[in-house]
Coordinates of C-alpha atoms and ligand atoms in Angstrom, one line a residue:
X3 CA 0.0 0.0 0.0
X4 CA 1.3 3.5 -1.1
X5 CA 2.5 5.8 1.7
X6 CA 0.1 8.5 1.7
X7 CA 3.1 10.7 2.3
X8 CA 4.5 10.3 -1.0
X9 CA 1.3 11.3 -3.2
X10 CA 2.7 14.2 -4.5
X11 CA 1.2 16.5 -3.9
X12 CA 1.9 19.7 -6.1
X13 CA 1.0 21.9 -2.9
X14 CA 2.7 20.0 -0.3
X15 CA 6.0 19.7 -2.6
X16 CA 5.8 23.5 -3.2
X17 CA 5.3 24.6 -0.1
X18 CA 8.4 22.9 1.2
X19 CA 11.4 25.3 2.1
X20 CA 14.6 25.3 0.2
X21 CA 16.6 23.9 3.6
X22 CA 13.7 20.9 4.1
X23 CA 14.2 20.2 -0.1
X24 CA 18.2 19.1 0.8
X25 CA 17.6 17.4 3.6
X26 CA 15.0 15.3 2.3
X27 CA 15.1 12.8 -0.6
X28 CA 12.1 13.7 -2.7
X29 CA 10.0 11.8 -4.8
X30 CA 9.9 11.9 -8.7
X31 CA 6.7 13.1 -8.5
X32 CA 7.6 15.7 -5.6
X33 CA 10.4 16.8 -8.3
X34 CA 8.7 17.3 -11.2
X35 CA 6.1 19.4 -9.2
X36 CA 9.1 21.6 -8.3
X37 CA 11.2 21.6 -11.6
X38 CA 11.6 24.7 -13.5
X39 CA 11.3 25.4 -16.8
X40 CA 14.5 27.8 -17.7
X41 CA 13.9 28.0 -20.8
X42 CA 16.3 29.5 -23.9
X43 CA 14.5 32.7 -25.0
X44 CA 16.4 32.9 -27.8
X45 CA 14.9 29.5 -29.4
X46 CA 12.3 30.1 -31.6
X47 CA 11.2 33.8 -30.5
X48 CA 9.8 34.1 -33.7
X49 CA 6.5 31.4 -32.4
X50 CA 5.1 34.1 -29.7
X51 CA 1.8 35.2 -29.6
X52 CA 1.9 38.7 -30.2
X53 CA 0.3 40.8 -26.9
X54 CA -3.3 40.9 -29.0
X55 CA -3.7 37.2 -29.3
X56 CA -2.6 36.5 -25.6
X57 CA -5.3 39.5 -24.3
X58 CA -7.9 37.1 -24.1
X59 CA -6.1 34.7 -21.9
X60 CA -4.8 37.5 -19.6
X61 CA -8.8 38.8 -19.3
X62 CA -9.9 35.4 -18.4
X63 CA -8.2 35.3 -14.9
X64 CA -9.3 31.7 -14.4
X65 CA -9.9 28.4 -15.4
X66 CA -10.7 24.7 -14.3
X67 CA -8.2 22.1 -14.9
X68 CA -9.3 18.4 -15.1
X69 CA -7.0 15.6 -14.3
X70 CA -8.6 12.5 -15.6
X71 CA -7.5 9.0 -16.8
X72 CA -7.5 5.2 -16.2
X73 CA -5.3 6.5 -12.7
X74 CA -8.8 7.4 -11.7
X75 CA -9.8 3.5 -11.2
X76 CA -6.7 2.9 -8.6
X77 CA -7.8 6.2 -7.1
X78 CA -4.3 7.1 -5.8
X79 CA -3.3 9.6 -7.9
X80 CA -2.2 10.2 -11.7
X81 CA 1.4 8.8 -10.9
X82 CA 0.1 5.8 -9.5
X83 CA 1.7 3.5 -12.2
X84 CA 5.6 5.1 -11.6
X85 CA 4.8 5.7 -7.7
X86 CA 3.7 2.0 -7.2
X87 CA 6.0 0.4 -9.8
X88 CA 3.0 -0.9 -11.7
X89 CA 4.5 -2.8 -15.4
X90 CA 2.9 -1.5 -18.5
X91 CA 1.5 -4.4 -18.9
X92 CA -0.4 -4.7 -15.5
X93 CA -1.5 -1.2 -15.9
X94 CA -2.7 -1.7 -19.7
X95 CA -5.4 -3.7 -17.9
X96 CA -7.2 -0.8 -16.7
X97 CA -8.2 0.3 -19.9
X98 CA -10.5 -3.1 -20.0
X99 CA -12.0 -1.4 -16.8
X100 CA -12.7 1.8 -17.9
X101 CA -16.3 2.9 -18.9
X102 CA -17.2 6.0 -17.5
X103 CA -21.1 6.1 -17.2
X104 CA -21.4 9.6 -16.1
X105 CA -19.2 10.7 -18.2
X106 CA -21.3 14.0 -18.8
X107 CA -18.7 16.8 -20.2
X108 CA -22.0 19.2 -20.3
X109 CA -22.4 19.1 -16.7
X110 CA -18.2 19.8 -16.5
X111 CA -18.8 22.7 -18.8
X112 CA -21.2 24.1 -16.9
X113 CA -20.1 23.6 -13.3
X114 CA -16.7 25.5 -14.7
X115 CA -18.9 28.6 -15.9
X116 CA -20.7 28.7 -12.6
X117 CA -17.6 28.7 -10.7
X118 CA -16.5 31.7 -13.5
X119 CA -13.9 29.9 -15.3
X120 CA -13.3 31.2 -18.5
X121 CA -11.7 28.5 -19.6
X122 CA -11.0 24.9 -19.3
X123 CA -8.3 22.6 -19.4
X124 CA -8.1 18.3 -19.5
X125 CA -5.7 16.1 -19.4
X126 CA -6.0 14.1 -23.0
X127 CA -3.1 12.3 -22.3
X128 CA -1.1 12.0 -18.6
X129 CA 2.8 10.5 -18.2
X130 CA 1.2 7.0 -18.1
X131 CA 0.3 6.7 -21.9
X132 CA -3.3 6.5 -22.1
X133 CA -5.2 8.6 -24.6
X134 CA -8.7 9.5 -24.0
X135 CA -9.3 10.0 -27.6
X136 CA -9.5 7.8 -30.9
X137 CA -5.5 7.8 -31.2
X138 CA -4.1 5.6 -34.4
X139 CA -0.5 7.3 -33.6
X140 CA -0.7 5.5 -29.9
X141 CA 1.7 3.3 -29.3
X142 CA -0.1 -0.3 -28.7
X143 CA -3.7 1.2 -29.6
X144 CA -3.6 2.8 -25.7
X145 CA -6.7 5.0 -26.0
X146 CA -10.5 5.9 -25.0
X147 CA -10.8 3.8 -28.5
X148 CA -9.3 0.5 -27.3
X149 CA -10.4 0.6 -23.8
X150 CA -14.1 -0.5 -22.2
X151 CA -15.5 3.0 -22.8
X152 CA -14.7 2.5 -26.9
X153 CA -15.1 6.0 -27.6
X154 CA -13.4 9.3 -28.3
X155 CA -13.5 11.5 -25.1
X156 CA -12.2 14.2 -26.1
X157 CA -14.4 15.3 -29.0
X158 CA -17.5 15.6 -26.4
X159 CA -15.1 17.4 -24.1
X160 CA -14.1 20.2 -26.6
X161 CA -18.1 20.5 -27.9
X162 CA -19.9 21.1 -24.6
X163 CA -16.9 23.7 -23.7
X164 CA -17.2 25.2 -26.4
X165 CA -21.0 25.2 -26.2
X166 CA -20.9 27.0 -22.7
X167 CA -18.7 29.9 -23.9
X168 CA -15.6 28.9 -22.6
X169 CA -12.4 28.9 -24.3
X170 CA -10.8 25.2 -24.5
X171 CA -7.5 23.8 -23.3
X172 CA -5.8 20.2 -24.4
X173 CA -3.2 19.1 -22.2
X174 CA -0.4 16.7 -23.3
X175 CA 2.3 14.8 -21.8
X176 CA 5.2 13.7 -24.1
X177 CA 6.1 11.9 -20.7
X178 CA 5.0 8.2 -21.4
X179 CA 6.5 5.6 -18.6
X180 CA 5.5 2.9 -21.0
X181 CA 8.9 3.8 -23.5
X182 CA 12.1 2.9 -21.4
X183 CA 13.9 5.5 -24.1
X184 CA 12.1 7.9 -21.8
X185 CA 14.8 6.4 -19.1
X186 CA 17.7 6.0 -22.1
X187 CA 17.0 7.7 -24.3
X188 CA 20.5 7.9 -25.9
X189 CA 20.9 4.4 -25.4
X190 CA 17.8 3.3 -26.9
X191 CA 17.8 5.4 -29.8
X192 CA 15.6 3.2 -31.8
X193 CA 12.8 3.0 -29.5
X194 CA 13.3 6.8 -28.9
X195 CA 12.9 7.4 -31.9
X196 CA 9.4 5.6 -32.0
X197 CA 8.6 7.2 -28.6
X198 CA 9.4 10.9 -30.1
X199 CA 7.3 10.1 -33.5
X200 CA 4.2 9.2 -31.3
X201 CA 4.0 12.9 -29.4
X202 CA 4.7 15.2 -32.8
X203 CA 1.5 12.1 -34.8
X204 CA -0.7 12.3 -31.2
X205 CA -0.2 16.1 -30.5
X206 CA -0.9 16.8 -34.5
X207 CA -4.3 14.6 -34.1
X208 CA -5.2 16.9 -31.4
X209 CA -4.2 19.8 -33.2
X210 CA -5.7 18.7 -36.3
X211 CA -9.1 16.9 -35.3
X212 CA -11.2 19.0 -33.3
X213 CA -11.7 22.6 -34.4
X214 CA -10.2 25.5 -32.8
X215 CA -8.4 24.8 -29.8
X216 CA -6.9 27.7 -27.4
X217 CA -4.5 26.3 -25.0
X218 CA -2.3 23.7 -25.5
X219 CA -0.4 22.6 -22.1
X220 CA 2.2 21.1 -22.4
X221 CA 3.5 18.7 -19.2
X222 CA 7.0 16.4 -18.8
X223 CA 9.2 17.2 -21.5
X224 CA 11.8 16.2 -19.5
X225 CA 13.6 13.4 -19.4
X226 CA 14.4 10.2 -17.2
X227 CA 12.7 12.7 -14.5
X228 CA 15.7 14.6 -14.4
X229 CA 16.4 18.4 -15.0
X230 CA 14.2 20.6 -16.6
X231 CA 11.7 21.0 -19.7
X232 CA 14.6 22.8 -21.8
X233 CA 17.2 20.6 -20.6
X234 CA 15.5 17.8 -22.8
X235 CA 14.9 20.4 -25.8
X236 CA 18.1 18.2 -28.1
X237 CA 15.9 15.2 -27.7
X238 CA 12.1 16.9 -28.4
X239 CA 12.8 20.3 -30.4
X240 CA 10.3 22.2 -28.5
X241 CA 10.9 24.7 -32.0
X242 CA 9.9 22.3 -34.7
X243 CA 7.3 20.7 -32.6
X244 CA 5.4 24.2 -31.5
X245 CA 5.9 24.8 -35.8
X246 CA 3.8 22.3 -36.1
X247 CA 0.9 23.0 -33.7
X248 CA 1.0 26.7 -34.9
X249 CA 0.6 25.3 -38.1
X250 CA -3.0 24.3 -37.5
X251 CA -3.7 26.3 -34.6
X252 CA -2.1 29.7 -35.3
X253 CA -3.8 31.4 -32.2
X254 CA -3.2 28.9 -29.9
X255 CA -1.7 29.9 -26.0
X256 CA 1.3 27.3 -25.3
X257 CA 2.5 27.0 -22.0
X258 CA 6.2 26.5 -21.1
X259 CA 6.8 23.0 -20.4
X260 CA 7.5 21.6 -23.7
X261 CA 11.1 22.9 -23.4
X262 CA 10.3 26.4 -25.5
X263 CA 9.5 29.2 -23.8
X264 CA 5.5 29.5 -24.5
X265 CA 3.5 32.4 -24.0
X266 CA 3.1 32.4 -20.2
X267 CA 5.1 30.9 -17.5
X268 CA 3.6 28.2 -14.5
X269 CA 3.7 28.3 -10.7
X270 CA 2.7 25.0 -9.6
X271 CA 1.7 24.3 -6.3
X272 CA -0.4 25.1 -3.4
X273 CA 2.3 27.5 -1.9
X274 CA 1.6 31.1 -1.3
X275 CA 2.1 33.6 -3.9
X276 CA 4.8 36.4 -3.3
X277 CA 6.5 39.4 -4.7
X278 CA 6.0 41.7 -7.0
X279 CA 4.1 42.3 -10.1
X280 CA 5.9 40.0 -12.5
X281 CA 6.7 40.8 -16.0
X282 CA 5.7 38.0 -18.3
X283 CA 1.6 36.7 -18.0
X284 CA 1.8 33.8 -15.7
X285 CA -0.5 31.1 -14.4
X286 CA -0.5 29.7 -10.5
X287 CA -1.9 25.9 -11.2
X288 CA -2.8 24.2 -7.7
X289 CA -4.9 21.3 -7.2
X290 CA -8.4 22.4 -5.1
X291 CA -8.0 18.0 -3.9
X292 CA -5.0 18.8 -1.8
X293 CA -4.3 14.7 -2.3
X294 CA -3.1 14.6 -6.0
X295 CA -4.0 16.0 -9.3
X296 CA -6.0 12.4 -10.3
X297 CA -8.8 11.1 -8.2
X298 CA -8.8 10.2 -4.7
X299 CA -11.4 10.0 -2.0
X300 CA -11.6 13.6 -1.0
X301 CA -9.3 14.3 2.6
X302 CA -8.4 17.4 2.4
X303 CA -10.1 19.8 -0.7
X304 CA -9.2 23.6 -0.8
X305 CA -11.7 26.1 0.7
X306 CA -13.4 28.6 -1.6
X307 CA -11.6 31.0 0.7
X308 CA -8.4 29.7 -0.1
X309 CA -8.7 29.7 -3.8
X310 CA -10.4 32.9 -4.1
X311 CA -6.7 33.8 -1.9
X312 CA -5.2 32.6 -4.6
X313 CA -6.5 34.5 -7.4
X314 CA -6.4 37.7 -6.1
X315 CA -3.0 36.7 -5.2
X316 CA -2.2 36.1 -8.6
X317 CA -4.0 38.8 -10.6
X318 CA -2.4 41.3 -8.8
X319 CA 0.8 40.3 -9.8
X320 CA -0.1 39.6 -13.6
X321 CA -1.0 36.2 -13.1
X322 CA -4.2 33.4 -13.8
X323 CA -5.5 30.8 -11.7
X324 CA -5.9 27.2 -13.1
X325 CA -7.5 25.3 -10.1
X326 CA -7.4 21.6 -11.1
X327 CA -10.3 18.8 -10.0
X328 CA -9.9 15.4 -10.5
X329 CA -13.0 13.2 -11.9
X330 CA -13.4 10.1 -10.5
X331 CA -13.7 6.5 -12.7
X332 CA -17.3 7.3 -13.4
X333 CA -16.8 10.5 -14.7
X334 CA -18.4 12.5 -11.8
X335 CA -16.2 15.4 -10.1
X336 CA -16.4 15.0 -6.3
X337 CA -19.1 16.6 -4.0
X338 CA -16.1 18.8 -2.3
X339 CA -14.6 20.2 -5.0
X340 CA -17.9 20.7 -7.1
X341 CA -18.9 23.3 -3.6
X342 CA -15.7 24.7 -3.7
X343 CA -16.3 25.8 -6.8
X344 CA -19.6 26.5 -7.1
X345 CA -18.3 29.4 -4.3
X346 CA -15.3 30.5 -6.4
X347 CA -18.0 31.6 -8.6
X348 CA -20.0 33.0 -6.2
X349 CA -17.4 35.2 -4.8
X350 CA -16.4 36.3 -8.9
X351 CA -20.5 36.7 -9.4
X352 CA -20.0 39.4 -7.0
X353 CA -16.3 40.6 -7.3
X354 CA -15.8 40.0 -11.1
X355 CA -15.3 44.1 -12.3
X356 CA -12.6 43.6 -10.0
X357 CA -11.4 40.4 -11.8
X358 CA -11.7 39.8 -15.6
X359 CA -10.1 42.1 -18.1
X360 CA -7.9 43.9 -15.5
X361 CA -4.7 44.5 -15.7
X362 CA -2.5 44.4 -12.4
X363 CA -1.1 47.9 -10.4
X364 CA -1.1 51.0 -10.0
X365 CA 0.6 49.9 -6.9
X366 CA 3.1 47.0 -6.6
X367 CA 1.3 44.0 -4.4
X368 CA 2.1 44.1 -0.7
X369 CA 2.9 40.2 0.5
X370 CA 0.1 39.4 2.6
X371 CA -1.5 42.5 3.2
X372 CA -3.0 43.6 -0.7
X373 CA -2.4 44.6 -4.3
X374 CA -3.9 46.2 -7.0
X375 CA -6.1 45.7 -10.6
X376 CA -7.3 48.2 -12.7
X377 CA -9.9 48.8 -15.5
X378 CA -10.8 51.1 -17.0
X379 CA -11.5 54.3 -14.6
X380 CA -11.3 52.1 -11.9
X381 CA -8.9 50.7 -9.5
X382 CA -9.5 48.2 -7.1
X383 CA -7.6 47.3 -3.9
X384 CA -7.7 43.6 -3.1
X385 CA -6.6 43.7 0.6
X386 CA -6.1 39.8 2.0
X387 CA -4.7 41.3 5.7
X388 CA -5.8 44.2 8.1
X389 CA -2.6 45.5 9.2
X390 CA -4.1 48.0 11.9
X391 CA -7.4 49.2 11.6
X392 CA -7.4 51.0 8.6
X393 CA -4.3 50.7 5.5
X394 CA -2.7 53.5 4.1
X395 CA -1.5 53.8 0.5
X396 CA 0.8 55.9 -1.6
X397 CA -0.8 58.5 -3.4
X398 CA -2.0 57.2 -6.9
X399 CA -1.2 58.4 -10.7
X400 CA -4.9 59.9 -11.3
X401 CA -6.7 61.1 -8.9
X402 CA -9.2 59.2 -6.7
X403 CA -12.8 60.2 -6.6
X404 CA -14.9 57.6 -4.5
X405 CA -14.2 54.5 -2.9
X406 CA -16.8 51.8 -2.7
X407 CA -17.0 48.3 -1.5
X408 CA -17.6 45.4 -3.2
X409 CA -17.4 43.1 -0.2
X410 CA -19.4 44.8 2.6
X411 CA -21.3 47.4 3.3
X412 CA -19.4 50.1 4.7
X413 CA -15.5 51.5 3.2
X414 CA -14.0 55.1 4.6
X415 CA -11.5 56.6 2.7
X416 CA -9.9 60.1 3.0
X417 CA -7.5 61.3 0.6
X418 CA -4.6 63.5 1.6
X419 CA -0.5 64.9 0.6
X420 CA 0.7 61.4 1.5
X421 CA -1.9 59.3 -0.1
X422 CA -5.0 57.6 0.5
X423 CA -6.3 55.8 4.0
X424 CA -9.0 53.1 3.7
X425 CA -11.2 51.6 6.6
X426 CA -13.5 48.9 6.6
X427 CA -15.9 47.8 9.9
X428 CA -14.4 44.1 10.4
X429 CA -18.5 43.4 9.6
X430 CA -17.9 44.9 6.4
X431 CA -15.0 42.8 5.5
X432 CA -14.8 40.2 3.3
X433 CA -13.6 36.6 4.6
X434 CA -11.1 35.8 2.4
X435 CA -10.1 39.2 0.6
X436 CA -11.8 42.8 1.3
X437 CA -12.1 44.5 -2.2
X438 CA -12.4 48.3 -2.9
X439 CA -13.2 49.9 -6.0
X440 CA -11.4 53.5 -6.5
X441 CA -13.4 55.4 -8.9
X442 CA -10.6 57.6 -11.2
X443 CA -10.8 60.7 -12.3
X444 CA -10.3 60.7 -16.3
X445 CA -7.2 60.3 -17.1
X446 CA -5.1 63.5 -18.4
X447 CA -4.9 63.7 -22.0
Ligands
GLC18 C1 3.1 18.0 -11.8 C2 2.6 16.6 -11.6 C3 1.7 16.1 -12.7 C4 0.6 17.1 -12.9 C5 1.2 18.5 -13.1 C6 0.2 19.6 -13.2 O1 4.0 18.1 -12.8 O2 3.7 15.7 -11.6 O3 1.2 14.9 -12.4 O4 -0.1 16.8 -14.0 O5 2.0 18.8 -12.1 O6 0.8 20.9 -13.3

């Protein structure tokens, strides 16, 4: 029986201090949570979106990451197969066992636009091999196709996204323990070679299949779990491979991790987020099931509260949110994380002007006390901790002509030399983040 210690966990990894991450010998899975991509900026600049095709993404603010796959029968996580030593073989056997009968991407679609994603992201293939569409480039017929449900996943997946307004998000992992070139890959080089021509023939069947797609996130190009994402770009080449998919999806947001740069960086992890505003667009990614990424019974799920910290943690330093759930074998997304989200987007129904389509600043963030969006004529002050009674801030670049709150009742603000002073009635306050709207005056033309 797996140590429930070792399964992963994304948050628990990240959170861990740099002194505890020597002392301790970590996990593969603990590692590639904490690996970062250092990418070569000068490889393939040329593939960047330009700012007006990434604007979207940056106005979206959040979206719902799924994590689903045959791991979901074991229900111990999506690394289940490397964390529990499980031969390809064995674990090919799971496909014979999966038939999701509430497999209902509608209901996903919708529950995502309740909680206010604006977009939404699944796993179509994880690091163990299994595709959950038709897949003739899979290696061994390893997909939705050949297994008990004998149907393509993902094409219902993209269509009832699509059909709820939200923008759509394929993730793929060139990751697949099945190949031991993964391990070797120069001393295997012929089954490398079969193992590289499967990710450019599965990722161009995603690219090429199913309409427009707008994300494409990219997870594992490293190698033999060591490194980083770019330090495997001689065996992958992140540049031709992103060719490709920009090819057939010319608009398409790429993350990081295929070893080129990508349009926006990733935090992963349930750690807190610190510092200031941060140049490039970003995305934190955390699991809200604070057990894995996959399925497992539900221990310990993330609090509205605490996700709601982190996305006003993140947009005020020019970040998203993608808050992952993890479906079980059915199909059905636990009770836990369903309410969790359901109040993510009750909190957005209320604090949204303060959310979508901002940009972060005036003011740099504050580490646990607040930071800034703005809009328009408006700025808003996200403060997540009450330093005294009231918080004073520096003056402004336009000038302030109201103050209202979006999370109570009551805000008083007085405007002087040295800036602006803001007071809130603890009964006014919200419980996660207090958020106050500065009406500008126009700006000076
Ligand atoms: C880590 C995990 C992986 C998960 C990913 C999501 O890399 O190892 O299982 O899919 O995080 O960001």
């Amino acid at each position: 029986m797996l140590d429930r210690r070792h399964l992963l966990i994304g948050a628990a990894a990240a959170a861990l201090a740099p002194s505890a991450l020597n002392a301790q010998v970590l996990t593969d899975e603990q590692r590639s949570a904490l690996k970062a991509s250092s990418s070569d900026p000068t490889l393939a600049p040329d593939l960047l979106l330009p700012e007006r095709d990434l604007a979207w993404w940056r106005d979206a603010k959040f979206g719902v990451f799924v994590h689903w796959g045959l791991y979901a029968i074991p229900a111990r996580g999506e690394w289940y197969m490397n964390n529990e030593k499980v031969s390809p073989e064995a674990y090919a056997k799971l496909a014979a066992e999966f038939n999701p009968h509430h497999y209902d991407p509608v209901s996903w679609a919708k529950l995502a636009k309740t909680a206010g994603a604006r977009y939404m992201v699944l796993t179509a293939r994880h690091h163990d091999g299994f595709a959950l569409w038709n897949s003739p480039a899979s290696y061994g017929h390893f997909d939705a196709m050949h297994s008990a449900a004998h149907r393509d996943l993902v094409a219902p997946f993209v269509s009832a996204v699509r059909g709820q307004g939200l923008r759509v998000g394929l993730y793929y992992s060139p990751l697949d323990w099945r190949f031991p070139a993964y391990f070797h890959p120069k001393e295997l080089p012929e089954n490398a070679a079969l193992f590289k021509r499967q990710t450019y023939a599965q990722v161009e069947e995603l690219m090429r299949r199913y309409g427009r797609i707008d994300i494409l996130w990219w997870d594992g190009g490293w190698l033999a779990h060591r490194g980083t994402d770019a330090d495997a770009a001689w065996f992958w080449e992140p540049d031709k491979l992103n060719s490709m998919v920009r090819r057939y999806q010319p608009k398409i947001v790429i993350n990081p991790r295929s070893g080129w740069q990508g349009d926006n960086d990733v935090e992963e992890g349930g750690a807190p987020i610190k510092g200031p505003i941060r140049a490039r667009p970003w995305e934190k990614t955390f699991s809200i099931n604070n057990g894995a990424w996959g399925y497992t019974p539900e221990d310990s799920v993330l609090s509205t509260d605490q996700v709601v910290r982190h996305l006003v943690d993140a947009i005020v330093r020019n970040g998203n949110v993608l808050a992952n759930v993890g479906p079980d074998r059915e199909g059905v997304i636990p009770p836990k994380q369903t309410e969790t989200l359901k109040g993510v987007g009750l909190w957005l129904k209320r604090h949204g002007r303060a959310v979508y389509g901002t940009r972060p600043g005036p003011l740099q963030p504050v580490d646990g006390v607040y930071g800034m969006t703005t809009a328009g004529d408006s700025a808003f002050v996200h403060i997540v901790g009450w330093p005294a009674d009231a918080l004073s801030l520096p003056p402004l670049p336009r000038t302030v002509v109201s103050a209202r709150n979006l999370s109570g009742e009551v805000v008083n603000w007085t405007a002087d030399a040295k800036g602006h002073t803001l007071s809130v009635p603890p009964s006014s306050r919200g419980s996660a983040v207090t958020v106050i709207e500065l009406r500008l005056a126009p700006a000076a033309t």
